[in-house]
Amino acid sequence: MPRIGLDIGSRNIKIALLDGERITVLKKEPSGFDPMERCRRLLAELPAGQITATGYGRHLAEKDFSCATVSEISAFARGARFFDPTVRTVIDVGGQDSKAIRVDGAGRVLLFEMNDKCAAGTGKFLEIMARALEMTMEEFGDPLHRNESRVRIGSLCTVFAESEVVSLIGRGADRRSIAYALHDMAAERVSSLVGRIGVEPSVMLAGGCARNPLFAELLAKRLGTPLLIGETPEFTGAVGAALTE
Amino acid sequence: MSNYDQMWKELGLDLPSHEGLLNFLGEAYQGIYLTQKNRPTGMAYFDFVISEVHGLRIKEIVDARKAGKKGIGTFCVYVPEELVLAANGIYIGLCAGAEVGTPQAEQYLPRNTCALIKAFFGFKLANLCPYGEVTDLIVGETTCDGKKKAYEAFNEITGKVHVMDLPNTKSAEGRALWRSEVARLKEKLEAVTGVKITAERLAEATKIVNDKRRALQRLAALRAAAPTPISGLDALLINQVAFYDDPLRFTEMLNKLCDELDERVKDTVGVAPADAPRILVSGSPMAIPNWKLHHLLETSGAAVVGEESCVGARNYRALTPEKFDGLEDALTKIAERYLTIDCACFTPNDERLENIVKMRDDLKADGIVHYALQFCTLYTSEGFKVAKELKEFPFLRVETDYSMEDAGQLKTRIEAFLEMVRNRKK
Ligand code: SF4
Ligand code: SF4
């Protein structure tokens, strides 16, 4: 029987179908107002399989589909090791939270850290700031902003940082340098989180933010190590869930 | 309408809001406590105490005060209970574990004050805590900065706060200071209660307090059994109730419960499967009705087997010697007993690390969750030291407050932690 991993996040639902060790389907859709309805639709398009759910909505799925669940941390650990068996440190910067996970050669979690009640250093932070700058995510995460590193943002809190951004714009600061400063701030946050578990190579950056080149570059710089980034970083959790026994 | 309305009104409570609070508490208790499976029958007493938390117990205290006793409120396990009882006082823990009156509290306290401090202010300012109203004296202590400043403001509001100067170190000078502070409290208590504290009275009181501690120690030791005979939630509740129930009755009922638990252990009857991850919770105090972390842990499949906390081991670990050679000797021995407590407000505080390791080993814990209230500098700081001391041992650091906003995120971390602990056990 094929295995299905369902990663129900606050923003998107990711689904992975695995036939043995081979990924056959990867799909992503916005979670919307009724994530379970979306899941049902996505599942209807796939052959029957053994489902494991992860992500914020995992316990809803557990009720609706009477399936197994696994925490995002374990799912990301397994998924990351599936994409690259040399991985020992997994960093996931997702919509609502960021995590740093130390895994062993078998993809088991040895240690992890997750951000506390605070959005700074999460995908949401970057999204809010892109909106404040009226930039698309592509414009916002452009690595060329590195040539414009002229301003600094002092606030650690999303709310304060946002008003700082507004006043910087008001003072006529260049939007690209603000974008750079914000990415650097997020990278600093995440790197201090990773620092708590230590950086052991290889280090993989997973989750949606892995697709933001400026963020990935600044994080690698702060950690002093290259980052592995897969082709489908946002599916790490779904694939890991599918691989859960 | 309840038959306590008249009493609550006389105590100046805000009746409509108070009713809302009691309803909320009742529902929380129903959802968190009464849904647990296979509880010991001896918990019925504690269920009853909770159902009467603002009722019967308050009435008892009100009646006792009419008969001449005085209510003595405290916030910290450094305040010697022996002295309070020897002065014929009623010892009442005032710490609060629910988010109440936060906007009012923030008129006096900065926003980044820990939830515990905000809550005792909030309860007072929102007129929702009958316990504060039945005190004749409130004893504070110079432990953390937040509390120190809070007591100043609290005294402005209530006019009945006496602050003990607790040293920051356990040096000879620190000990001398504390000894003199214990003597000063004795005088204050005598002035408030009109009762002369003697060596004999202190010996009697010490026996009562020690018996309570022995019963709590007995409960703690029983939790080392696998499977554990009582849930962490129930044990936490007992430790919370210890701060305001009548000590003699409490001890008697707890010992009865422990007799039942003895039987359970003999018959290997437990509340969680034998292979449930055994978790030691360590850190900031959990005042009643703060059941958040235990609830999240135990509904995720863990068995909480111990609390390295003030509402827990810090309260009952050490006994006070029961033989005194006169009053001065009694005060010295009592003062010394309290300085064995390993709160993070002391520097250095290496005893705490040793105690955590010892509890972990005694209770055969599989993992430790370090709990710190958000903005509690003392315990968040020590969290790093504890992590280092424990090296590779499964350790999860949690920093949170009383709100349920972060419950989902915490649950994810807890589940991941338990998955990790289970993997290690294999
Ligand atoms: S944590 Fe420290 S200051 Fe707070 S109640 Fe306990 S002993 Fe007192
Ligand atoms: S939890 Fe920390 S900050 Fe709050 S009262 Fe206790 S020691 Fe102070």
XYZ file of C-alpha atoms and ligand atoms in Angstrom:
687
model
C 0.000 0.000 0.000
C 1.394 3.439 -0.881
C 1.995 5.890 1.936
C 0.574 9.370 2.111
C 1.975 12.249 4.121
C -0.320 15.136 4.883
C 1.250 18.329 6.211
C -1.533 20.683 7.263
C 0.062 24.037 7.915
C -1.492 27.359 8.852
C -1.018 28.625 5.279
C -0.761 25.630 3.007
C -1.584 21.982 2.872
C 1.187 19.851 1.437
C 0.612 16.289 0.420
C 3.118 13.612 -0.613
C 2.463 10.179 -2.047
C 5.232 7.620 -1.736
C 5.491 4.301 -3.423
C 8.142 2.532 -1.367
C 11.062 4.951 -1.380
C 9.902 6.778 -4.469
C 7.965 10.033 -4.402
C 5.155 9.811 -6.939
C 3.021 12.849 -6.171
C 3.670 16.190 -4.444
C 0.891 18.740 -4.194
C 0.365 22.002 -2.399
C -2.764 24.080 -1.832
C -3.739 26.966 0.409
C -5.327 25.752 3.651
C -8.270 28.115 3.256
C -11.149 28.329 5.698
C -11.929 24.649 5.749
C -8.653 22.757 5.617
C -10.294 19.364 6.145
C -12.480 19.882 3.078
C -9.335 20.699 1.063
C -7.629 17.606 2.403
C -10.563 15.442 1.465
C -10.455 16.805 -2.071
C -6.713 16.342 -2.375
C -6.948 12.810 -1.039
C -9.773 11.935 -3.444
C -7.379 12.541 -6.316
C -4.875 10.008 -4.969
C -4.968 6.234 -4.771
C -5.850 4.845 -1.330
C -2.883 4.750 0.992
C -1.795 4.712 4.577
C -2.081 8.293 5.800
C 0.023 10.062 8.422
C -0.771 13.680 9.259
C 1.529 16.378 10.585
C 1.378 20.156 10.981
C -1.007 22.356 12.921
C -4.058 20.552 11.640
C -2.824 17.052 12.394
C -5.287 16.415 15.186
C -8.213 17.515 13.023
C -7.099 15.033 10.394
C -6.700 12.379 13.054
C -10.411 12.720 13.800
C -11.607 13.122 10.228
C -9.579 10.398 8.558
C -8.770 8.307 11.631
C -5.137 8.386 10.605
C -1.865 8.407 12.539
C -0.173 11.681 13.439
C 3.385 12.792 13.990
C 4.763 16.128 15.180
C 6.322 18.439 12.585
C 9.673 18.069 14.298
C 9.899 14.312 13.776
C 8.419 14.635 10.297
C 10.980 17.225 9.226
C 13.798 15.139 10.650
C 12.740 12.089 8.644
C 11.971 14.052 5.511
C 15.307 15.869 5.587
C 17.260 12.671 6.013
C 15.306 11.158 3.103
C 16.387 14.025 0.846
C 19.986 13.880 2.045
C 21.267 11.165 4.397
C 24.256 13.286 5.470
C 21.983 15.794 7.212
C 22.626 16.283 10.919
C 21.041 19.700 11.442
C 17.675 20.636 9.988
C 16.411 24.195 10.028
C 12.809 24.803 9.141
C 11.551 28.327 8.851
C 7.848 27.932 8.367
C 4.852 30.233 8.375
C 4.179 30.439 12.111
C 7.299 29.081 13.658
C 10.868 28.142 13.121
C 12.688 25.114 14.409
C 16.173 23.733 14.556
C 16.558 19.972 14.826
C 19.565 17.755 15.444
C 19.122 14.332 13.855
C 21.136 11.133 13.872
C 22.014 9.009 10.861
C 18.687 7.193 11.057
C 16.687 10.417 10.924
C 15.787 10.303 14.600
C 15.466 13.530 16.571
C 18.219 14.006 19.150
C 17.543 17.590 20.146
C 15.421 20.459 18.942
C 14.538 24.068 19.602
C 11.530 26.030 18.495
C 10.827 29.746 18.730
C 8.696 30.907 21.651
C 5.595 33.063 21.382
C 7.049 35.529 18.910
C 6.752 35.923 15.169
C 10.165 37.518 14.509
C 12.300 35.008 12.652
C 9.410 33.188 11.022
C 7.980 33.197 7.542
C 5.118 35.322 8.767
C 7.512 38.043 9.824
C 9.011 38.235 6.352
C 5.575 38.240 4.753
C 4.325 41.066 6.940
C 7.424 43.081 6.174
C 7.217 42.476 2.428
C 3.678 43.785 2.593
C 4.783 46.838 4.583
C 7.313 47.546 1.823
C 4.735 46.823 -0.875
C 6.986 44.248 -2.482
C 6.195 40.769 -3.781
C 8.053 37.948 -2.042
C 10.327 37.644 -5.106
C 11.232 41.319 -5.060
C 11.629 41.231 -1.309
C 14.014 38.253 -1.220
C 16.212 39.417 -4.107
C 19.843 38.576 -3.229
C 20.983 41.745 -4.975
C 19.757 43.743 -1.977
C 23.046 42.682 -0.396
C 24.666 45.598 -2.179
C 22.359 47.983 -0.367
C 23.068 47.214 3.262
C 22.864 50.724 4.642
C 20.170 50.741 7.334
C 19.761 48.829 10.547
C 16.579 47.755 12.272
C 16.877 47.601 16.039
C 13.535 46.197 17.133
C 13.271 42.542 17.916
C 9.501 42.483 17.871
C 7.431 42.234 14.693
C 5.049 44.960 15.770
C 7.807 47.419 16.574
C 9.862 46.456 13.558
C 6.874 47.186 11.367
C 6.517 50.710 12.718
C 10.250 51.177 12.408
C 9.957 50.201 8.756
C 7.163 52.679 8.238
C 9.227 55.475 9.745
C 12.267 54.468 7.690
C 10.187 54.698 4.527
C 8.920 58.043 5.750
C 12.479 59.258 6.121
C 13.127 58.224 2.543
C 15.342 55.216 3.164
C 15.792 52.954 0.175
C 13.350 50.055 0.239
C 16.029 47.626 -0.875
C 18.246 48.436 2.069
C 15.283 48.047 4.398
C 14.538 44.667 2.838
C 18.125 43.664 3.413
C 18.067 44.750 7.040
C 14.851 42.829 7.678
C 16.248 39.641 6.184
C 19.354 40.016 8.237
C 17.289 40.456 11.352
C 15.304 37.290 10.617
C 18.533 35.432 9.871
C 19.968 36.599 13.165
C 16.940 35.348 15.027
C 17.037 31.966 13.363
C 20.777 31.591 13.764
C 20.518 32.221 17.501
C 17.855 29.530 17.661
C 20.163 27.143 15.811
C 23.016 28.159 18.096
C 21.144 26.598 20.990
C 21.455 23.135 19.504
C 24.786 23.767 17.791
C 25.615 23.604 14.100
C 26.632 20.135 12.993
C 27.128 19.566 9.244
C 25.482 18.894 6.953
C 22.933 21.588 7.578
C 19.703 21.630 5.607
C 17.343 24.557 5.266
C 13.801 23.303 4.722
C 10.358 24.866 4.660
C 9.000 27.721 2.570
C 11.710 30.227 3.491
C 14.340 28.031 1.842
C 12.982 29.477 -1.390
C 14.005 32.970 -0.338
C 17.562 33.316 -1.680
C 18.499 36.409 0.298
C 17.400 34.846 3.550
C 19.243 31.600 2.789
C 22.403 33.510 1.923
C 22.340 35.614 5.085
C 21.550 32.657 7.295
C 24.429 30.648 5.803
C 26.716 33.585 6.425
C 25.649 33.938 10.044
C 25.984 30.225 10.701
C 29.313 30.060 8.896
C 28.342 26.964 6.979
C 26.841 26.181 3.572
C 23.202 25.156 3.588
C 21.718 22.240 1.699
C 18.520 23.280 0.009
C 16.459 20.629 -1.722
C 14.382 21.083 -4.838
C 11.149 20.830 -2.903
C 11.954 22.190 0.551
C 8.322 22.913 1.441
C 7.458 19.216 1.152
C 9.983 18.029 3.735
C 7.309 17.614 6.402
C 4.810 15.849 4.143
C 7.438 13.407 2.891
C 8.651 12.801 6.438
C 5.105 12.119 7.588
C 4.624 9.623 4.771
C 7.792 7.857 5.890
C 6.585 7.536 9.487
C 6.089 3.921 10.574
C -27.109 32.257 43.378
C -25.056 30.439 45.946
C -25.342 30.494 49.715
C -21.972 32.215 49.944
C -23.133 35.378 48.183
C -23.640 37.238 51.416
C -20.133 36.327 52.613
C -18.547 37.288 49.298
C -20.409 40.567 49.310
C -19.134 41.345 52.774
C -15.613 40.583 51.579
C -16.089 43.160 48.830
C -15.957 40.809 45.862
C -17.358 41.806 42.500
C -20.190 39.287 42.521
C -21.098 39.059 38.808
C -17.473 38.727 37.681
C -16.786 36.384 40.534
C -19.582 34.118 39.421
C -18.099 34.140 35.927
C -14.736 33.183 37.357
C -16.178 30.290 39.328
C -18.056 29.022 36.285
C -14.904 29.202 34.248
C -12.971 27.368 36.944
C -15.645 24.714 37.230
C -15.575 24.087 33.510
C -11.796 23.970 33.386
C -11.751 21.538 36.274
C -14.364 19.374 34.632
C -12.476 19.320 31.338
C -8.990 18.869 32.729
C -9.438 16.884 35.937
C -12.678 14.985 35.921
C -12.054 13.510 32.473
C -8.919 11.722 33.691
C -9.241 7.975 33.848
C -8.636 5.650 36.757
C -8.119 8.312 39.426
C -7.531 7.163 43.004
C -10.724 7.410 45.073
C -8.841 9.492 47.633
C -8.846 12.358 45.127
C -12.490 12.896 46.014
C -11.403 14.974 48.987
C -9.285 17.250 46.810
C -12.046 17.536 44.216
C -14.264 18.674 47.048
C -11.697 21.208 48.250
C -11.528 22.683 44.763
C -15.275 22.802 44.380
C -15.311 24.793 47.634
C -12.158 26.791 46.947
C -13.878 30.142 47.411
C -16.672 28.723 49.549
C -16.211 26.454 52.519
C -12.511 27.142 53.072
C -13.143 30.891 53.078
C -16.019 30.397 55.462
C -13.757 28.425 57.786
C -11.225 31.241 57.737
C -13.894 33.893 58.220
C -15.241 31.989 61.221
C -11.769 31.420 62.643
C -11.064 35.131 62.374
C -14.283 35.913 64.189
C -12.977 33.639 66.931
C -9.791 35.694 67.103
C -7.369 34.009 64.686
C -5.522 36.045 62.071
C -5.044 35.308 58.389
C -1.458 35.596 57.153
C -0.955 35.780 53.388
C 2.303 34.736 51.717
C 3.700 34.443 48.219
C 6.815 32.436 48.637
C 8.109 29.255 50.250
C 10.790 31.242 52.092
C 8.238 32.646 54.524
C 8.392 30.374 57.595
C 5.068 28.642 58.067
C 6.160 27.479 61.541
C 6.136 31.055 62.781
C 2.703 31.739 61.351
C 1.195 28.688 63.024
C 3.015 29.347 66.314
C 1.348 32.767 66.379
C -1.986 30.987 65.981
C -2.215 32.419 62.466
C -3.765 30.840 59.388
C -1.203 30.390 56.656
C -2.603 31.339 53.241
C -0.661 31.104 49.974
C -1.821 33.967 47.763
C -0.075 33.156 44.484
C -2.455 33.095 41.577
C -2.348 30.964 38.467
C -5.003 32.446 36.203
C -5.048 35.437 33.897
C -7.384 37.785 35.735
C -7.488 41.575 35.890
C -4.461 41.998 33.631
C -5.469 45.467 32.362
C -5.918 46.692 35.949
C -2.621 45.120 36.994
C -0.854 46.887 34.147
C -1.737 50.235 35.726
C 0.856 49.385 38.349
C 3.195 46.940 36.663
C 5.126 46.949 33.408
C 3.762 44.687 30.719
C 6.813 42.490 30.851
C 6.087 41.333 34.371
C 5.655 37.613 34.918
C 2.134 36.202 34.881
C 2.261 35.176 38.534
C 2.819 38.705 39.774
C 0.288 40.175 37.365
C -2.244 37.622 38.507
C -2.026 38.346 42.234
C -2.393 42.028 41.446
C -5.157 41.362 38.980
C -7.126 39.248 41.432
C -6.877 41.956 44.054
C -7.701 44.873 41.762
C -10.580 43.073 40.089
C -11.967 42.167 43.541
C -11.993 38.479 42.760
C -9.803 36.907 45.415
C -11.489 36.211 48.759
C -8.193 34.916 50.187
C -6.540 38.314 50.021
C -9.569 39.759 51.807
C -9.326 37.393 54.758
C -5.717 38.267 55.554
C -4.654 40.555 58.369
C -1.056 40.624 57.254
C 0.631 39.885 53.946
C 4.250 38.797 54.079
C 6.386 39.525 51.060
C 10.074 38.851 50.473
C 12.868 40.405 48.434
C 13.272 37.549 45.987
C 13.017 38.681 42.372
C 12.945 42.293 41.184
C 9.398 41.952 39.905
C 8.088 40.920 43.303
C 10.103 43.503 45.204
C 8.575 46.338 43.246
C 5.169 44.703 43.193
C 5.066 44.585 46.996
C 5.656 48.325 47.172
C 2.613 48.915 45.029
C 0.661 46.160 46.755
C 1.267 47.845 50.078
C -0.084 51.106 48.702
C -3.287 49.289 47.840
C -3.686 47.047 50.871
C -1.598 48.731 53.569
C -0.752 45.418 55.193
C 2.427 44.168 53.544
C 5.476 43.245 55.605
C 8.529 42.512 53.467
C 11.249 40.120 54.619
C 14.720 40.987 53.412
C 15.895 37.724 51.883
C 19.630 37.787 51.066
C 20.905 36.993 47.566
C 23.701 34.730 48.744
C 24.050 32.120 51.436
C 27.199 33.681 52.902
C 27.735 34.081 56.653
C 26.521 37.677 56.368
C 23.520 36.556 54.353
C 22.643 33.985 56.976
C 22.941 36.529 59.753
C 20.662 38.896 57.881
C 18.091 36.175 57.351
C 18.238 35.120 60.986
C 17.443 38.666 62.035
C 14.644 38.865 59.485
C 13.070 35.747 60.951
C 13.198 37.400 64.379
C 11.658 40.556 62.922
C 8.826 38.513 61.386
C 8.257 36.895 64.776
C 7.743 40.313 66.310
C 5.488 41.454 63.523
C 3.362 38.333 63.860
C 3.124 38.782 67.605
C 1.996 42.355 67.130
C -0.674 41.369 64.598
C -1.983 38.283 66.389
C -1.406 39.262 69.996
C 0.051 35.822 70.590
C 3.476 35.411 72.167
C 5.625 33.020 70.144
C 7.506 30.662 72.455
C 9.853 27.741 71.884
C 7.065 25.359 72.893
C 4.607 26.869 70.452
C 7.243 26.725 67.729
C 7.921 23.057 68.467
C 4.231 22.250 68.157
C 3.896 24.236 64.955
C 7.002 22.633 63.507
C 5.543 19.205 64.126
C 2.405 20.163 62.183
C 4.328 21.626 59.260
C 6.786 18.722 59.187
C 3.943 16.204 59.160
C 2.516 17.978 56.143
C 5.919 17.884 54.469
C 6.315 14.191 55.308
C 2.985 13.427 53.700
C 4.022 15.363 50.587
C 7.347 13.525 50.558
C 5.482 10.261 50.797
C 3.357 11.197 47.805
C 6.484 12.201 45.886
C 8.188 8.875 46.626
C 5.154 6.872 45.505
C 5.329 8.519 42.110
C 8.661 6.804 41.513
C 6.768 3.558 40.922
C 6.251 2.330 37.367
C 3.508 2.607 36.351
C 2.965 5.741 38.376
C -0.084 5.347 40.651
C -1.305 8.943 40.333
C -1.353 11.450 37.509
C 0.928 14.442 37.543
C -2.130 16.663 37.340
C -3.577 15.199 40.534
C -0.257 15.392 42.349
C 0.170 19.001 41.229
C -3.275 19.831 42.552
C -2.403 18.353 45.942
C 0.752 20.443 46.045
C -1.274 23.536 45.212
C -3.909 22.823 47.838
C -1.128 22.414 50.435
C -0.752 26.194 50.419
C -4.152 27.085 51.746
C -5.922 24.072 53.222
C -6.123 23.405 56.940
C -2.764 21.677 57.561
C -3.959 18.948 59.960
C -6.864 17.896 57.788
C -4.751 18.130 54.648
C -2.088 15.852 56.101
C -4.635 13.321 57.270
C -6.402 13.189 53.902
C -3.149 13.040 51.965
C -1.897 10.159 54.096
C -5.152 8.318 53.442
C -4.662 8.856 49.738
C -1.084 7.579 50.041
C -2.353 4.402 51.757
C -4.470 3.809 48.693
C -1.507 4.536 46.433
C 0.584 2.029 48.410
C -1.952 -0.624 47.461
C -1.898 0.484 43.864
C 1.866 0.213 43.723
C 1.733 -3.262 45.272
C -0.771 -4.349 42.635
C 1.105 -2.458 39.869
C -1.984 -0.414 39.129
C -1.189 2.830 37.380
C -2.841 5.771 35.670
C -0.722 5.665 32.521
C 0.663 2.715 30.559
C 3.923 1.392 32.001
C 5.810 2.574 28.906
C 4.506 6.171 29.038
C 7.433 8.621 28.993
C 8.114 9.714 32.572
C 8.622 13.446 32.779
C 10.055 15.615 35.534
C 8.855 19.218 35.386
C 11.318 21.768 36.725
C 11.285 25.524 37.192
C 8.882 28.352 38.055
C 6.017 27.732 40.456
C 2.598 26.698 39.151
C 0.030 28.410 41.315
C -3.529 27.200 41.350
C -5.289 26.925 38.820
C -2.303 26.821 36.489
C -2.560 23.295 35.109
C -1.561 24.159 31.568
C 1.738 22.344 31.155
C 0.746 19.178 32.998
C -2.466 19.011 31.009
C -0.643 19.386 27.695
C 1.952 16.806 28.710
C -0.456 14.205 29.999
C -2.954 14.526 27.151
C 0.012 13.937 24.839
C 0.785 10.620 26.531
C 3.347 11.553 29.185
C 3.227 10.724 32.866
C 4.463 13.656 34.940
C 6.280 12.101 37.895
C 7.628 15.106 39.765
C 7.718 18.876 40.167
C 11.072 20.454 40.894
C 9.318 23.666 41.848
C 8.059 25.710 44.789
C 4.688 24.157 44.228
C 6.453 20.843 44.612
C 9.779 19.689 46.003
C 11.091 23.098 47.082
C 8.199 23.269 49.511
C 8.676 19.901 51.222
C 12.219 18.679 50.579
C 13.708 19.782 53.901
C 12.240 19.214 57.354
C 12.873 21.549 60.284
C 14.523 20.038 63.371
C 11.823 19.419 65.977
C 13.852 19.780 69.166
C 14.683 23.304 70.249
C 16.907 24.543 73.018
C 14.969 27.687 73.808
C 13.456 30.376 71.580
C 16.680 31.708 70.084
C 17.754 28.230 69.055
C 14.343 27.595 67.534
C 14.544 30.749 65.416
C 18.056 29.859 64.282
C 17.064 26.349 63.260
C 14.003 27.567 61.433
C 15.983 30.271 59.633
C 18.593 27.720 58.591
C 15.997 25.296 57.293
C 14.651 27.911 54.921
C 18.083 28.701 53.573
C 18.376 25.148 52.274
C 15.758 26.058 49.645
C 17.303 26.261 46.200
C 15.420 29.073 44.474
C 16.966 30.728 41.443
C 16.896 34.062 43.276
C 20.113 32.975 45.019
C 23.551 33.185 43.550
C 25.274 30.847 43.148
C 22.567 28.215 43.169
C 24.363 25.010 42.298
C 22.310 23.003 44.814
C 19.424 23.250 42.420
C 21.358 21.461 39.688
C 22.258 18.672 42.099
C 18.675 18.393 43.255
C 17.377 18.161 39.697
C 19.760 15.337 38.873
C 18.832 13.547 42.085
C 15.109 13.863 41.428
C 15.583 12.665 37.870
C 17.371 9.547 39.099
C 15.057 8.858 42.055
C 11.943 9.220 39.937
C 13.456 7.370 36.980
C 12.475 10.211 34.691
C 12.967 9.784 30.933
C 12.943 13.483 30.216
C 12.906 16.900 31.867
C 10.724 19.815 30.857
C 12.072 23.096 32.134
C 9.215 25.470 32.776
C 9.755 29.197 33.092
C 7.134 31.868 33.224
C 7.686 34.380 30.461
C 9.687 37.392 31.736
C 10.986 35.445 34.749
C 14.650 36.264 34.360
C 15.683 33.972 37.186
C 14.278 30.739 35.855
C 14.786 31.447 32.163
C 18.457 32.095 32.948
C 18.858 28.961 34.983
C 17.207 27.017 32.165
C 20.466 27.361 30.232
C 22.506 26.073 33.156
C 20.217 23.128 33.649
C 20.421 22.226 29.960
C 24.193 22.259 30.178
C 24.273 20.180 33.335
C 22.034 17.528 31.805
C 24.224 17.176 28.705
C 22.559 14.707 26.334
C 19.619 13.886 28.601
C 16.261 14.672 26.901
C 15.449 18.241 27.842
C 12.779 20.646 26.691
C 12.730 24.293 27.591
C 9.301 25.896 27.791
C 8.693 29.575 28.362
C 5.084 30.570 28.596
C 2.382 32.356 30.581
C -1.174 31.634 31.642
C -2.899 32.311 28.319
C -3.872 29.467 26.028
C -2.757 31.312 22.876
C 0.374 29.241 22.496
C -1.215 25.926 23.438
C -1.079 24.610 19.859
C 2.556 25.488 19.446
C 3.424 24.051 22.846
C 1.586 20.861 22.020
C 3.704 20.439 18.897
C 6.877 20.844 20.895
C 5.686 18.512 23.598
C 4.626 15.820 21.156
C 7.950 16.057 19.362
C 9.741 15.856 22.672
C 7.807 12.768 23.705
C 8.478 11.132 20.333
C 12.154 11.795 20.916
C 12.026 10.381 24.448
C 10.212 7.276 23.215
C 12.842 6.762 20.510
C 15.580 6.957 23.096
C 13.856 4.431 25.322
C 13.716 1.887 22.512
S 10.341 30.722 42.813
Fe 11.622 31.553 44.436
S 10.756 33.539 44.786
Fe 9.184 32.379 43.705
S 7.933 31.442 45.311
Fe 9.532 30.039 44.819
S 11.135 30.417 46.293
Fe 9.802 32.176 46.271
S 8.138 33.364 38.459
Fe 10.091 34.453 38.435
S 9.567 36.570 37.953
Fe 7.676 35.552 38.595
S 7.520 35.944 40.775
Fe 8.594 33.995 40.570
S 10.770 34.489 40.554
Fe 9.637 36.393 40.177
